[in-house]
Short mmCIF file of C-alpha atoms in Angstrom, two decimals:
data_model
loop_
_atom_site.label_atom_id
_atom_site.label_comp_id
_atom_site.label_asym_id
_atom_site.label_seq_id
_atom_site.Cartn_x
_atom_site.Cartn_y
_atom_site.Cartn_z
CA MET A 1 -38.98 145.20 40.14
CA LEU A 2 -41.02 148.40 40.42
CA VAL A 3 -42.65 149.83 37.31
CA GLU A 4 -40.56 153.00 37.64
CA ARG A 5 -37.34 150.96 37.55
CA ALA A 6 -38.58 149.07 34.48
CA ARG A 7 -39.24 152.39 32.74
CA GLN A 8 -35.73 153.56 33.61
CA LEU A 9 -34.26 150.41 32.08
CA ALA A 10 -36.31 150.95 28.94
CA ARG A 11 -34.89 154.47 28.66
CA GLN A 12 -31.39 153.12 29.26
CA TRP A 13 -31.75 150.64 26.40
CA VAL A 14 -32.97 153.40 24.10
CA LEU A 15 -30.07 155.71 24.98
CA ASP A 16 -27.46 152.94 24.85
CA GLU A 17 -28.66 150.98 21.82
CA GLY A 18 -31.86 152.35 20.31
CA VAL A 19 -30.36 155.66 19.23
CA GLY A 20 -27.97 153.74 16.99
CA LEU A 21 -30.76 152.26 14.86
CA PRO A 22 -30.87 153.51 11.25
CA GLY A 23 -33.08 156.57 10.84
CA PHE A 24 -33.69 156.94 14.59
CA GLU A 25 -35.96 159.91 15.40
CA GLY A 26 -37.11 159.12 18.94
CA ALA A 27 -38.74 156.57 21.22
CA PHE A 28 -41.60 156.40 23.68
CA LEU A 29 -43.23 154.01 26.14
CA THR A 30 -46.55 152.41 25.36
CA GLY A 31 -48.74 149.68 26.81
CA SER A 32 -49.60 148.66 30.35
CA THR A 33 -46.30 149.68 31.93
CA LEU A 34 -46.94 153.26 30.84
CA TRP A 35 -50.45 153.24 32.30
CA ALA A 36 -49.41 151.63 35.60
CA ALA A 37 -48.60 153.67 38.71
CA PRO A 38 -44.80 154.08 39.02
CA GLY A 39 -44.68 152.59 42.52
CA THR A 40 -46.47 149.36 41.63
CA GLU A 41 -44.70 146.05 41.10
CA LEU A 42 -44.02 144.95 37.54
CA GLY A 43 -45.61 141.53 37.37
CA PRO A 44 -43.52 138.54 36.27
CA THR A 45 -45.92 138.03 33.35
CA SER A 46 -45.54 141.59 32.07
CA ASP A 47 -43.22 143.11 29.50
CA VAL A 48 -42.32 146.74 28.82
CA ASP A 49 -43.41 148.08 25.44
CA VAL A 50 -41.10 150.53 23.69
CA MET A 51 -42.00 152.17 20.37
CA VAL A 52 -39.07 153.42 18.29
CA VAL A 53 -39.68 156.10 15.69
CA ALA A 54 -37.33 155.35 12.81
CA ASP A 55 -37.36 155.03 9.05
CA PRO A 56 -37.16 152.16 8.30
CA PRO A 57 -39.10 151.10 11.42
CA PRO A 58 -37.28 148.35 13.33
CA ALA A 59 -38.95 145.00 14.10
CA ILE A 60 -37.00 143.80 17.13
CA GLY A 61 -39.63 142.14 19.32
CA LYS A 62 -39.19 140.70 22.81
CA PHE A 63 -35.83 140.28 24.56
CA ARG A 64 -34.32 140.42 28.04
CA TYR A 65 -32.40 143.53 29.06
CA GLU A 66 -30.95 144.03 32.55
CA GLY A 67 -33.58 141.73 34.06
CA VAL A 68 -36.63 143.23 32.33
CA LEU A 69 -38.49 141.84 29.30
CA LEU A 70 -38.65 144.57 26.67
CA GLU A 71 -40.80 144.46 23.56
CA VAL A 72 -39.45 146.91 21.00
CA SER A 73 -41.61 147.80 18.01
CA GLY A 74 -41.17 150.44 15.36
CA ILE A 75 -43.14 153.14 13.58
CA ALA A 76 -41.92 155.15 10.61
CA ARG A 77 -43.40 158.46 11.76
CA VAL A 78 -45.69 160.06 14.29
CA GLY A 79 -48.29 162.23 12.60
CA THR A 80 -49.74 165.58 13.61
CA THR A 81 -51.18 166.15 17.06
CA HIS A 82 -54.68 165.81 15.62
CA GLU A 83 -53.75 162.52 13.96
CA VAL A 84 -52.39 161.23 17.26
CA LEU A 85 -55.49 162.32 19.17
CA SER A 86 -57.62 160.38 16.67
CA ASP A 87 -55.55 157.21 16.95
CA TYR A 88 -56.56 155.18 19.99
CA HIS A 89 -53.23 153.42 20.47
CA LEU A 90 -51.05 156.48 19.88
CA ALA A 91 -53.26 158.79 21.94
CA GLY A 92 -53.12 156.30 24.78
CA SER A 93 -49.33 156.39 24.58
CA PHE A 94 -49.00 160.18 24.47
CA HIS A 95 -51.58 161.25 27.05
CA LEU A 96 -49.06 160.39 29.80
CA PRO A 97 -45.34 161.28 30.07
CA SER A 98 -44.00 158.62 27.73
CA VAL A 99 -41.10 160.06 25.78
CA LEU A 100 -37.82 158.19 26.23
CA ALA A 101 -35.71 159.98 23.61
CA ASP A 102 -36.58 163.00 21.50
CA PRO A 103 -33.70 164.54 19.51
CA THR A 104 -35.89 167.22 17.87
CA GLY A 105 -38.30 167.96 20.74
CA ARG A 106 -41.28 167.15 18.52
CA LEU A 107 -42.50 164.15 20.53
CA ALA A 108 -42.50 166.14 23.78
CA GLU A 109 -44.63 168.87 22.19
CA ILE A 110 -47.11 166.31 20.84
CA GLN A 111 -47.24 164.68 24.27
CA ARG A 112 -48.02 168.01 25.94
CA LEU A 113 -50.92 168.76 23.59
CA VAL A 114 -52.34 165.23 23.63
CA ALA A 115 -52.31 165.20 27.44
CA ARG A 116 -54.27 168.47 27.40
CA ASP A 117 -56.99 167.34 24.97
CA PHE A 118 -57.08 163.55 25.49
CA ALA A 119 -60.35 163.51 27.48
CA GLU A 120 -62.24 165.91 25.21
CA ARG A 121 -65.37 164.15 23.95
CA PRO A 122 -64.86 164.82 20.21
CA TRP A 123 -61.48 163.08 20.37
CA ILE A 124 -62.92 160.18 22.35
CA ILE A 125 -65.58 159.74 19.67
CA ALA A 126 -62.93 159.87 16.94
CA ARG A 127 -60.94 157.12 18.64
CA CYS A 128 -64.02 154.98 19.24
CA THR A 129 -64.89 155.38 15.56
CA GLN A 130 -61.42 154.16 14.63
CA ALA A 131 -61.86 151.09 16.85
CA MET A 132 -65.24 150.36 15.27
CA ASP A 133 -63.66 150.60 11.82
CA ARG A 134 -61.00 148.11 12.90
CA VAL A 135 -63.65 145.62 13.97
CA ARG A 136 -65.23 145.85 10.52
CA GLY A 137 -61.86 145.74 8.79
CA TRP A 138 -60.71 142.58 10.54
CA ILE A 139 -64.02 140.72 10.16
CA ASN A 140 -64.43 141.65 6.51
CA SER A 141 -60.84 140.63 5.71
CA MET A 142 -61.49 136.94 6.42
CA ASP A 143 -60.35 134.94 3.41
CA GLU A 144 -61.50 131.37 2.94
CA ASN A 145 -58.37 130.64 0.88
CA ALA A 146 -55.95 131.81 3.57
CA PRO A 147 -54.28 129.34 5.97
CA VAL A 148 -56.52 128.51 8.91
CA PRO A 149 -54.43 130.43 11.52
CA GLU A 150 -54.74 133.58 9.38
CA GLN A 151 -58.50 133.09 9.01
CA VAL A 152 -58.78 132.67 12.76
CA ALA A 153 -56.68 135.78 13.44
CA ALA A 154 -58.98 137.93 11.30
CA TRP A 155 -62.09 136.68 13.08
CA LEU A 156 -60.44 136.71 16.53
CA PHE A 157 -58.98 140.21 16.42
CA GLY A 158 -62.09 141.65 14.80
CA THR A 159 -64.11 140.20 17.66
CA GLY A 160 -61.56 141.23 20.29
CA VAL A 161 -61.44 144.88 19.23
CA THR A 162 -65.04 145.21 20.46
CA THR A 163 -63.47 145.44 23.92
CA HIS A 164 -61.27 148.31 22.73
CA VAL A 165 -64.29 150.34 21.65
CA LEU A 166 -65.50 150.34 25.25
CA LEU A 167 -62.07 150.73 26.86
CA VAL A 168 -61.35 153.75 24.66
CA ALA A 169 -64.73 155.28 25.53
CA GLY A 170 -63.97 154.81 29.22
CA LEU A 171 -60.46 156.33 28.91
CA ARG A 172 -58.87 153.01 29.83
CA ASN A 173 -55.80 151.32 28.38
CA PRO A 174 -56.77 149.36 25.22
CA THR A 175 -54.52 146.54 26.32
CA VAL A 176 -53.83 143.56 24.11
CA ARG A 177 -53.50 140.33 26.08
CA ARG A 178 -55.69 141.31 29.05
CA ARG A 179 -58.36 143.15 27.09
CA TYR A 180 -61.28 141.05 28.33
CA ALA A 181 -60.20 141.33 31.96
CA ALA A 182 -59.74 145.08 31.55
CA VAL A 183 -63.15 145.62 29.97
CA ARG A 184 -64.73 143.54 32.74
CA ASP A 185 -63.30 145.95 35.32
CA LEU A 186 -64.61 148.93 33.35
CA LEU A 187 -68.11 147.53 32.89
CA ALA A 188 -68.34 146.35 36.50
CA GLY A 189 -67.69 149.93 37.60
CA HIS A 190 -70.63 151.10 35.48
CA GLY A 191 -72.99 148.33 36.51
CA ARG A 192 -72.94 146.84 33.00
CA LEU A 193 -71.57 143.34 33.48
CA ASP A 194 -74.40 142.21 31.21
CA TRP A 195 -72.40 143.69 28.36
CA HIS A 196 -69.32 141.84 29.45
CA GLU A 197 -71.25 138.60 29.12
CA HIS A 198 -72.35 139.73 25.66
CA LEU A 199 -68.73 140.33 24.63
CA LEU A 200 -67.71 136.88 25.85
CA ASP A 201 -70.67 135.38 24.01
CA LEU A 202 -69.54 137.05 20.76
CA LEU A 203 -66.16 135.39 21.26
CA GLY A 204 -67.84 132.07 21.97
CA CYS A 205 -66.52 131.43 25.48
CA ALA A 206 -69.27 132.79 27.74
CA ARG A 207 -70.19 129.26 28.87
CA MET A 208 -66.73 127.70 28.72
CA THR A 209 -65.77 125.99 31.96
CA VAL A 210 -62.48 126.37 33.74
CA GLU A 211 -61.77 122.69 33.06
CA ARG A 212 -62.05 123.22 29.29
CA VAL A 213 -59.84 126.32 29.41
CA GLU A 214 -57.22 124.44 31.43
CA ARG A 215 -57.31 121.62 28.86
CA HIS A 216 -56.75 124.09 26.02
CA LEU A 217 -54.00 125.87 27.94
CA ALA A 218 -52.20 122.56 28.49
CA ALA A 219 -52.37 121.87 24.74
CA LEU A 220 -51.08 125.37 24.01
CA GLU A 221 -48.21 124.86 26.43
CA LYS A 222 -47.09 121.80 24.47
CA VAL A 223 -47.13 123.49 21.08
CA PHE A 224 -45.52 126.62 22.49
CA ASP A 225 -42.60 124.70 23.97
CA ALA A 226 -42.19 122.68 20.77
CA THR A 227 -42.14 125.88 18.70
CA SER A 228 -40.35 128.45 20.84
CA GLY A 229 -36.87 127.28 19.88
CA LEU A 230 -37.51 127.28 16.13
CA ARG A 231 -35.98 129.97 13.94
CA ALA A 232 -38.38 131.83 11.65
CA PRO A 233 -36.88 135.30 11.06
CA SER A 234 -39.40 136.10 8.32
CA TYR A 235 -42.37 135.64 10.65
CA ARG A 236 -43.62 138.95 12.05
CA PHE A 237 -44.44 137.65 15.52
CA THR A 238 -41.54 135.23 15.89
CA SER A 239 -40.33 136.85 19.13
CA ASP A 240 -43.75 136.24 20.74
CA ILE A 241 -43.07 132.50 20.55
CA THR A 242 -39.67 132.20 22.25
CA PRO A 243 -38.46 130.93 25.63
CA GLU A 244 -38.12 134.56 26.76
CA ALA A 245 -41.78 135.27 25.89
CA ARG A 246 -43.13 132.22 27.72
CA ALA A 247 -43.81 134.17 30.91
CA VAL A 248 -46.19 136.46 29.01
CA ALA A 249 -47.89 133.97 26.70
CA ILE A 250 -48.22 130.92 28.96
CA ASP A 251 -47.74 132.11 32.53
CA GLY A 252 -49.82 135.22 31.82
CA SER A 253 -52.72 133.09 30.63
CA ARG A 254 -52.39 130.78 33.63
CA GLU A 255 -52.39 133.83 35.91
CA LEU A 256 -55.79 134.85 34.54
CA VAL A 257 -57.18 131.34 34.95
CA ASP A 258 -55.94 131.16 38.55
CA ALA A 259 -57.59 134.52 39.25
CA GLY A 260 -60.98 133.13 38.21
CA LEU A 261 -60.84 134.85 34.82
CA HIS A 262 -60.59 131.70 32.72
CA ARG A 263 -63.02 132.99 30.08
CA GLU A 264 -61.09 136.24 29.83
CA ALA A 265 -57.93 134.21 29.13
CA VAL A 266 -59.37 132.59 26.02
CA PHE A 267 -58.69 135.46 23.60
CA TRP A 268 -54.91 135.39 24.03
CA LEU A 269 -54.89 131.62 24.25
CA VAL A 270 -56.36 131.43 20.73
CA ALA A 271 -54.08 134.17 19.41
CA THR A 272 -50.97 132.47 20.76
CA TYR A 273 -51.99 129.05 19.44
CA ALA A 274 -52.51 130.55 15.95
CA ARG A 275 -49.13 132.25 16.13
CA CYS A 276 -47.43 129.01 17.15
CA LEU A 277 -48.85 127.28 14.08
CA ASP A 278 -47.91 130.24 11.87
CA LYS A 279 -44.36 130.20 13.19
CA ARG A 280 -44.05 126.46 12.68
CA ALA A 281 -45.13 126.89 9.06
CA ALA A 282 -42.68 129.77 8.54
CA ALA A 283 -39.88 127.69 10.06
CA GLY A 284 -40.65 124.73 7.80
CA ALA A 285 -41.47 122.51 10.78
CA PRO A 286 -43.41 119.30 10.14
CA PRO A 287 -47.19 119.44 10.65
CA GLY A 288 -48.46 118.77 14.13
CA TYR A 289 -50.54 120.22 16.95
CA GLU A 290 -53.41 121.21 14.64
CA GLU A 291 -55.78 118.84 16.41
CA GLY A 292 -55.65 120.78 19.67
CA PHE A 293 -56.26 124.02 17.77
CA GLN A 294 -59.30 122.56 16.03
CA GLU A 295 -60.67 121.34 19.36
CA LEU A 296 -60.33 124.84 20.79
CA LEU A 297 -62.03 126.40 17.77
CA ALA A 298 -64.85 123.85 17.97
CA ASP A 299 -65.49 124.83 21.59
CA LEU A 300 -65.83 128.45 20.40
CA GLY A 301 -68.19 127.53 17.57
CA ALA A 302 -65.53 128.61 15.06
CA ALA A 303 -64.28 125.30 13.68
CA THR A 304 -64.91 126.00 9.99
CA PHE A 305 -64.73 129.06 7.75
CA ALA A 306 -68.53 129.10 7.59
CA ASP A 307 -68.64 129.06 11.41
CA ARG A 308 -66.15 131.93 11.61
CA ARG A 309 -68.06 133.90 8.98
CA ARG A 310 -71.29 133.40 10.91
CA ARG A 311 -69.70 134.44 14.19
CA GLY A 312 -68.18 137.46 12.47
CA ASP A 313 -71.62 138.46 11.18
CA HIS A 314 -72.92 138.30 14.76
CA VAL A 315 -70.18 140.75 15.76
CA LEU A 316 -71.08 143.13 12.94
CA ALA A 317 -74.75 142.95 13.88
CA ALA A 318 -73.87 143.90 17.48
CA LEU A 319 -72.01 147.07 16.52
CA PRO A 320 -74.95 149.53 16.78
CA SER A 321 -75.67 148.49 20.37
CA LEU A 322 -71.94 148.40 21.12
CA TRP A 323 -71.71 152.02 19.97
CA GLN A 324 -74.63 153.05 22.16
CA THR A 325 -72.95 151.43 25.16
CA ALA A 326 -69.64 153.12 24.37
CA MET A 327 -71.28 156.55 24.11
CA ALA A 328 -72.87 156.03 27.52
CA LEU A 329 -69.40 155.47 29.00
CA CYS A 330 -67.78 158.67 27.74
#
């Protein structure tokens, strides 16, 4: 399926079903499908991200619709144009034609203005500043008393947002699952692959072999398949761990490994493993599969809270030089 056809199906879902959601005010595309050229092929490991503006915001998640995997998220409101330009995810969504439904015309006007000013340096700096703040926020939110998957998520996403600082500076898509592959492409184009190695080192996987990644992916595959059929409606990311989402979570990671980007696959491998364990807990499933998770964390030097705290401190210490690198890209 071509990207353009996938976008059309996303619009069709919005017009057929999304408009009926309580408090519906509009919808727009976001994510990699928005950034991709319309004539390119939508990969089998890709979904199409749709953001619905509604109060209350819906939490629908991933599902199949007319042969395409949609991921529908919700937001209660879209702020002013200046607020959007300062928000690195929203600005990335509105700098291209993204609006799928717009009953009041407000989203189209915001999109027009954001597209005009998106590449202005003051707005780039504002968005990079926001990404830097998110790194600090995630790292500093680590709680020793929280369940281990939650501790890991705080350390992992705080570390992973370092890639977003650079992607935002370079006017690239701050993608989620493929963030380390995307930042590698950006830094290679600027002759700064040394910084890519630094980012991987902060995550703990710079020296991880393909054999180790394949071992961890095989363990993840087992826990994913054992968890995907469980019902846990209260868990926020429950639709990320379903049979429908397997192509993204498992096949997408294997695709990176097969492309020689095994280290770049580690971020989402850890995130998905943590979410599997979270979903199992939310579903009341019996304990199991923690051993493989601990083995993965040990390989990253993040096996204990003290390890994760230490690694998080390394990330915080790297922020001044990360900022200098980002400013050189914009």
